[in-house]
mmCIF file of C-alpha atoms in Angstrom:
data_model
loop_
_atom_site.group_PDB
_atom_site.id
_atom_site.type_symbol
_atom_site.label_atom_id
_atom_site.label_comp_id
_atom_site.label_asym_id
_atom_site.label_seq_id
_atom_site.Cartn_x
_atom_site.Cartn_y
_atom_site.Cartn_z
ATOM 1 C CA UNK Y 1 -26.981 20.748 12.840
ATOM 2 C CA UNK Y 2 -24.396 21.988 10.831
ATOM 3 C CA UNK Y 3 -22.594 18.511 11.653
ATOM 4 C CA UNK Y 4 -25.485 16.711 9.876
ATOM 5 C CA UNK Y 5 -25.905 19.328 6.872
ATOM 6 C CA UNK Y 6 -22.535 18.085 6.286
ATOM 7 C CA UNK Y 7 -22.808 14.927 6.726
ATOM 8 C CA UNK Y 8 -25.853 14.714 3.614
ATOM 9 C CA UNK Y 9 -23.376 17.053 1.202
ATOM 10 C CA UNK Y 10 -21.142 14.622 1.801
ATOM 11 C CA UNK Y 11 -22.728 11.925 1.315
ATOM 12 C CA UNK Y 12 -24.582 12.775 -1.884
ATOM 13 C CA UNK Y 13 -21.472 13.982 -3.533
ATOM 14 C CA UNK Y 14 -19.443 10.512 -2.588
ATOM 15 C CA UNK Y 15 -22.799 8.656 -3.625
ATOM 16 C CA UNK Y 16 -22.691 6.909 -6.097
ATOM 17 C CA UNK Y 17 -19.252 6.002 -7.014
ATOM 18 C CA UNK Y 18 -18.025 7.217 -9.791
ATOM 19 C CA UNK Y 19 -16.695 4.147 -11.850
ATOM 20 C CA UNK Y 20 -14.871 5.871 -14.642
ATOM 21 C CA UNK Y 21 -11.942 5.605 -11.965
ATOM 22 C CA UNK Y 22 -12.053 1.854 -11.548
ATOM 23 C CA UNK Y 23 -9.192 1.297 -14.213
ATOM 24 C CA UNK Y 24 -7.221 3.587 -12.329
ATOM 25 C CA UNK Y 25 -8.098 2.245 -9.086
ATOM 26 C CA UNK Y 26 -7.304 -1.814 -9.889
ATOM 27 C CA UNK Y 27 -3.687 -0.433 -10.875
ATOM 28 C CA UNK Y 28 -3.354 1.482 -7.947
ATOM 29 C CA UNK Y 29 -4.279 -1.475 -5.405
ATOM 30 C CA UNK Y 30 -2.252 -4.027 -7.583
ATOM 31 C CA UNK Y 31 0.783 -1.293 -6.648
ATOM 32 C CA UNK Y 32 -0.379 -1.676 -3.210
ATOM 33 C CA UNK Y 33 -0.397 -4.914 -3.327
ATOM 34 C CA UNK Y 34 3.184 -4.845 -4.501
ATOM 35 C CA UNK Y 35 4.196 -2.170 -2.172
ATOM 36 C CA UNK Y 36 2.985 -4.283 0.742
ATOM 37 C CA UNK Y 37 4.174 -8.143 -0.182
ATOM 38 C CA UNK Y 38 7.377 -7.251 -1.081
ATOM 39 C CA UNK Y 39 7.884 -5.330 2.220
ATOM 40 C CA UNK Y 40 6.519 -7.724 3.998
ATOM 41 C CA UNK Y 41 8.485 -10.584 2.776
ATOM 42 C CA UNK Y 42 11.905 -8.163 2.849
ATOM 43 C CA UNK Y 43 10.981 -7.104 6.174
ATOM 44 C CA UNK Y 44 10.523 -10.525 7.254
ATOM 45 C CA UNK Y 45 13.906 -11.915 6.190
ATOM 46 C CA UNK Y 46 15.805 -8.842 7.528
ATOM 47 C CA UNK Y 47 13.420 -9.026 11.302
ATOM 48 C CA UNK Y 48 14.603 -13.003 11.606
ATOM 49 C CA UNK Y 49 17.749 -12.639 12.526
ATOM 50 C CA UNK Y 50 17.414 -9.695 14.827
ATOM 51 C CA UNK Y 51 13.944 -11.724 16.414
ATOM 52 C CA UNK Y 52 16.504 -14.725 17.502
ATOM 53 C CA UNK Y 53 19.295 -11.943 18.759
ATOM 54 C CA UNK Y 54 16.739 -10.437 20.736
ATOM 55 C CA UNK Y 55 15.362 -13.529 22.497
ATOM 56 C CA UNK Y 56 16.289 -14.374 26.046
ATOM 57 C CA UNK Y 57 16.592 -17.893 25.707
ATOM 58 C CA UNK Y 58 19.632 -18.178 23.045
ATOM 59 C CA UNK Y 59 21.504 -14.928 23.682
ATOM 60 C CA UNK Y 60 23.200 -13.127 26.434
ATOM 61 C CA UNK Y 61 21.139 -10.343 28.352
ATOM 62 C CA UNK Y 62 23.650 -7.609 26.468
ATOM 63 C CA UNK Y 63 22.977 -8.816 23.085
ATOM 64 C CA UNK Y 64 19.420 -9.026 23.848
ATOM 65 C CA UNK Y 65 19.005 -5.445 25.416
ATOM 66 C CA UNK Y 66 21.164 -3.821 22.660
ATOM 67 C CA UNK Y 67 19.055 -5.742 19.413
ATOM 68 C CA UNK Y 68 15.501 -4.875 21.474
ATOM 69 C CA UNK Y 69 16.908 -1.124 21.687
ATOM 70 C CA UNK Y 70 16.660 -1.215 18.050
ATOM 71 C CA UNK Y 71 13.758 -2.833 17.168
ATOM 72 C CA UNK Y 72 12.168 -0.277 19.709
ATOM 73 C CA UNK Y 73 13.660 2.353 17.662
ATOM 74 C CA UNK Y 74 12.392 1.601 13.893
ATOM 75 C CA UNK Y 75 9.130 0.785 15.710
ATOM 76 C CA UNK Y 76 8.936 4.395 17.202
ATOM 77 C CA UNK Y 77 8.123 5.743 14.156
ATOM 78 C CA UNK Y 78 4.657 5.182 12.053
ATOM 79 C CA UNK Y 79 4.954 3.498 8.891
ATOM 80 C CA UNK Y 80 3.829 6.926 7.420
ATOM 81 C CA UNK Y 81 6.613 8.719 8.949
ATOM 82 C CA UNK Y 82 8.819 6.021 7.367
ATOM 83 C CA UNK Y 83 7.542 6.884 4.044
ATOM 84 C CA UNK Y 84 8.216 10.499 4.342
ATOM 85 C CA UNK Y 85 11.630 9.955 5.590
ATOM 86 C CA UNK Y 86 12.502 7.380 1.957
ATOM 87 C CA UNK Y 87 10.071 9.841 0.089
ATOM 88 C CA UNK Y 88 13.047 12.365 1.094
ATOM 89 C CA UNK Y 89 15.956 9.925 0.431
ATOM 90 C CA UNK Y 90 14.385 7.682 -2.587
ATOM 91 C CA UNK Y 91 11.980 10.060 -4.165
ATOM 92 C CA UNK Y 92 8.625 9.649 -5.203
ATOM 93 C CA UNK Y 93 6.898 6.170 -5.969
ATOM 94 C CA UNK Y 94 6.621 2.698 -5.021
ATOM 95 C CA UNK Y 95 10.652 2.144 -3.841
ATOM 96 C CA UNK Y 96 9.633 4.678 -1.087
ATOM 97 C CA UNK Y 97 6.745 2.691 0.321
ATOM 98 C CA UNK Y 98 8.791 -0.528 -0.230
ATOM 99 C CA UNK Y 99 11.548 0.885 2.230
ATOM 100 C CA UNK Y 100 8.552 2.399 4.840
ATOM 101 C CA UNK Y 101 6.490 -1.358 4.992
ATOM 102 C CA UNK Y 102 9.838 -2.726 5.209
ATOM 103 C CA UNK Y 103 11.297 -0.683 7.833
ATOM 104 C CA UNK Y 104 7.939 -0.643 10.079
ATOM 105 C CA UNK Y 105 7.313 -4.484 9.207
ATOM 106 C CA UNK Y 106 11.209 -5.179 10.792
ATOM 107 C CA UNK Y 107 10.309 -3.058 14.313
ATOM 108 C CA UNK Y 108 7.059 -4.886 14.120
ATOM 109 C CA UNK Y 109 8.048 -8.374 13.110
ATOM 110 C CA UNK Y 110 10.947 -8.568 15.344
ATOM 111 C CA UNK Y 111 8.991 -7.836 18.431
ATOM 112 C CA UNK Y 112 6.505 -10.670 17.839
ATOM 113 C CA UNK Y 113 9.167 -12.795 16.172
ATOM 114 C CA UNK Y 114 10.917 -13.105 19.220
ATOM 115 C CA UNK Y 115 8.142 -13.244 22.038
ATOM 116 C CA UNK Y 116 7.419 -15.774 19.777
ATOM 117 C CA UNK Y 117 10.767 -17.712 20.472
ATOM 118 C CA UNK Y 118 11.008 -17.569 24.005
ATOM 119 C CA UNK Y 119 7.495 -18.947 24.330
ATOM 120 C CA UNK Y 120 8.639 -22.827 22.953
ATOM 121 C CA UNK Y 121 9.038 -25.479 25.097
ATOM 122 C CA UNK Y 122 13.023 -25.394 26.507
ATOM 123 C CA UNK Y 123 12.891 -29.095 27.304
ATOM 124 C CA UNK Y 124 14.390 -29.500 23.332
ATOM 125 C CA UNK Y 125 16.395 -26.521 23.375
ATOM 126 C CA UNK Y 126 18.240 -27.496 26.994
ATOM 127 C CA UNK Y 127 18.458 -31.449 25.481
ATOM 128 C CA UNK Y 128 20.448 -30.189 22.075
ATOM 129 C CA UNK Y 129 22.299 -28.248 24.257
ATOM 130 C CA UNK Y 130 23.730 -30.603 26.382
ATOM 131 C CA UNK Y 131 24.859 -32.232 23.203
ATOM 132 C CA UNK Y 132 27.030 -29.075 22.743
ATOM 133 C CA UNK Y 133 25.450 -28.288 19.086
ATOM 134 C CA UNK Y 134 26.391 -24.923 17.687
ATOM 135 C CA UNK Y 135 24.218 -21.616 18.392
ATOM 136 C CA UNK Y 136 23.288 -22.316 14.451
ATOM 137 C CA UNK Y 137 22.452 -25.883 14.935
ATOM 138 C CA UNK Y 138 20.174 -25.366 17.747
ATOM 139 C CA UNK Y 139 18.554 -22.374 16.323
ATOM 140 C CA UNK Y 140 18.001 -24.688 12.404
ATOM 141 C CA UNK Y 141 16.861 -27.878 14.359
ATOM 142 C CA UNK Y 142 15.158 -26.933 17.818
ATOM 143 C CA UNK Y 143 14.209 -23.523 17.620
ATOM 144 C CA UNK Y 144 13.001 -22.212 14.109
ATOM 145 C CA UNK Y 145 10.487 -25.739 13.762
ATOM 146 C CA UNK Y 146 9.228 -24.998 17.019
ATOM 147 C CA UNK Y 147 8.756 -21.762 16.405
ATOM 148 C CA UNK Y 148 7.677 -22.011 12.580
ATOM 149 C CA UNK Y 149 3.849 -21.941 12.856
ATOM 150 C CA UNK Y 150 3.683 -18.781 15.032
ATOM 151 C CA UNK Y 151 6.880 -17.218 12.976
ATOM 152 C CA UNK Y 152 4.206 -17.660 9.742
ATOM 153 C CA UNK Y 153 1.147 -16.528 11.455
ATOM 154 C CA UNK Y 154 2.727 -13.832 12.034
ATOM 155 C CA UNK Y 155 3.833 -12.922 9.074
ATOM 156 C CA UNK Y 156 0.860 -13.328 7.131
ATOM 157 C CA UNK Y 157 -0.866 -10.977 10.028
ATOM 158 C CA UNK Y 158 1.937 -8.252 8.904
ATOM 159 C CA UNK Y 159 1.380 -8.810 5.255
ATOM 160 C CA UNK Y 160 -3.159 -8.178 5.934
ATOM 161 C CA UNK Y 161 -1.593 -4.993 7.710
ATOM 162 C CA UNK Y 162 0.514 -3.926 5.407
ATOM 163 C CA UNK Y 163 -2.029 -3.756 2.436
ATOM 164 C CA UNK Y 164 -4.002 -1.323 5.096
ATOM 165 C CA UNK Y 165 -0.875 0.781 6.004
ATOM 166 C CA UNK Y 166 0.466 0.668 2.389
ATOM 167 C CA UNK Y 167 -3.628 2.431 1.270
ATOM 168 C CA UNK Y 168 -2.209 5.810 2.865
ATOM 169 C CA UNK Y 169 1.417 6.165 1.996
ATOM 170 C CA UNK Y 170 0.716 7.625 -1.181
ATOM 171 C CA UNK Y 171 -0.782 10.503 0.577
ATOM 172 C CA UNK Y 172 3.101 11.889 1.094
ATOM 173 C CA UNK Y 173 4.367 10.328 -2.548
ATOM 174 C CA UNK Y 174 4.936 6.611 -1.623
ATOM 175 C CA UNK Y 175 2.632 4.966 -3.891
ATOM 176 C CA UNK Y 176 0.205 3.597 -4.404
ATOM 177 C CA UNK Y 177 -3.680 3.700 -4.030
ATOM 178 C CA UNK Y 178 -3.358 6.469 -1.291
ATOM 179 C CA UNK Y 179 -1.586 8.841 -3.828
ATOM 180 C CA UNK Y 180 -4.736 8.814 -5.889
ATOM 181 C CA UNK Y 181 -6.809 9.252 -2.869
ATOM 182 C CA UNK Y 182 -5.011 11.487 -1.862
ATOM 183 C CA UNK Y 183 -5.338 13.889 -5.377
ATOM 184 C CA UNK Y 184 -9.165 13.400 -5.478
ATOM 185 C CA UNK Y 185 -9.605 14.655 -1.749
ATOM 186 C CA UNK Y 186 -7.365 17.902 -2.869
ATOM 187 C CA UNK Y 187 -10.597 18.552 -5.667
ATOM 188 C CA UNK Y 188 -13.295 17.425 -3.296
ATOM 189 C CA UNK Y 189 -13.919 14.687 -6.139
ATOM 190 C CA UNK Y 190 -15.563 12.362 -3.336
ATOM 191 C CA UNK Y 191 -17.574 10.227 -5.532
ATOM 192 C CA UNK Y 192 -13.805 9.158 -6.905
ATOM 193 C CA UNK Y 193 -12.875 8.670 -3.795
ATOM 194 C CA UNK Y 194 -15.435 6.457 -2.804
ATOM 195 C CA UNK Y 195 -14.566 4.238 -5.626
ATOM 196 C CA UNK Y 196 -10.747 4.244 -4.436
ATOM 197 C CA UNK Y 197 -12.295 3.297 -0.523
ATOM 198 C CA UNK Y 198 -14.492 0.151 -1.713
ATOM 199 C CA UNK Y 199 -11.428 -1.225 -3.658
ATOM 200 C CA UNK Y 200 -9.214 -0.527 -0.583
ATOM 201 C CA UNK Y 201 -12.212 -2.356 1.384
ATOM 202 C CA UNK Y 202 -12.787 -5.242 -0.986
ATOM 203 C CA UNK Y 203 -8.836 -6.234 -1.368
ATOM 204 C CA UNK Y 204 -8.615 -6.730 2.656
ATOM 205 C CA UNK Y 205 -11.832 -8.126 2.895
ATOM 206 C CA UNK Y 206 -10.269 -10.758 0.216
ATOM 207 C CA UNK Y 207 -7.088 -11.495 2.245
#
């Protein structure tokens, strides 16, 4: 019962939104926004080259184990555990939850990227080399237009998951919507926060 009598407190008190927030809340997901493009796209050009060091089919099995090791590694830890650790180096605000998306979106990304690569069809990797064409060569004409639709898929999957992640790494000073989420929870201000949670819901439903 006492489950339920909580439940309706809630619920009237979050009910209805209080809109004298929504200024505050548009900036806050626009830094979101911010927060999780830019780490997608920087985590994306720094996962590339360890996604083709880690795949099977262009590099030795010691390069390979070595470059998985560390992909394993930033992908250990959560993207919120990434943002405490650059809350601690960085400081507060949006460079902190830059560095987290980034950091979690190269573990991530890197992983895909190159299950991703070892998936194409060999018959045009094993034909350009035969040639003899340099690692480079076969990785700018055979391997990353093979690859190129899944590579961007992929990508655009980490970017809709980054928005999501990026929503709660203001709760530990990274930015963010989550930061002001975060503040109205600590005064039980739920009707604010329901405001924050259909903006959050809203921008991913959009993308």
């Amino acid at each position: 019962m006492e489950f339920f009598h909580n439940l309706l407190k809630l619920f009237n008190e979050a009910f209805p939104p209080n809109t004298s927030v929504l200024d505050v809340g548009i900036f806050a997901i626009g830094e979101t926004l911010i927060i999780a493009a830019v780490g997608t796209i920087l985590g994306m050009i720094i996962s590339l080259p360890f996604g083709l060091l880690a795949s099977r089919n262009l590099f030795s099995s010691k390069v390979v184990s070595i470059i998985r090791l560390i992909l394993a590694a930033i992908r250990t830890l959560p993207s919120l555990l990434w943002a405490i650790v650059f809350v601690v180096l960085l400081g507060f605000g949006m460079e902190a939850g830059i560095a987290a998306m980034t950091m979690y979106t190269v573990g991530y990304l890197g992983k895909l990227q190159y299950e991703s690569i070892e998936g194409i069809d060999p018959e045009p990797l094993n034909a350009l080399k035969a040639t003899g064409v340099s690692k480079l060569k076969l990785i700018r004409y055979a391997v990353l237009p093979l690859a190129s639709n899944n590579l961007i898929s992929q990508m655009l999957f980490m970017f809709d998951y980054n928005v999501r992640a990026s929503s709660i790494l203001g709760f530990v000073g990274a930015g963010g919507i989550g930061f002001y989420i975060g503040g109205y929870l600590k005064f039980l201000e739920y009707d604010k926060v329901m405001t924050m949670l259909i903006l959050v819901f809203i921008t991913v439903v959009i993308i």
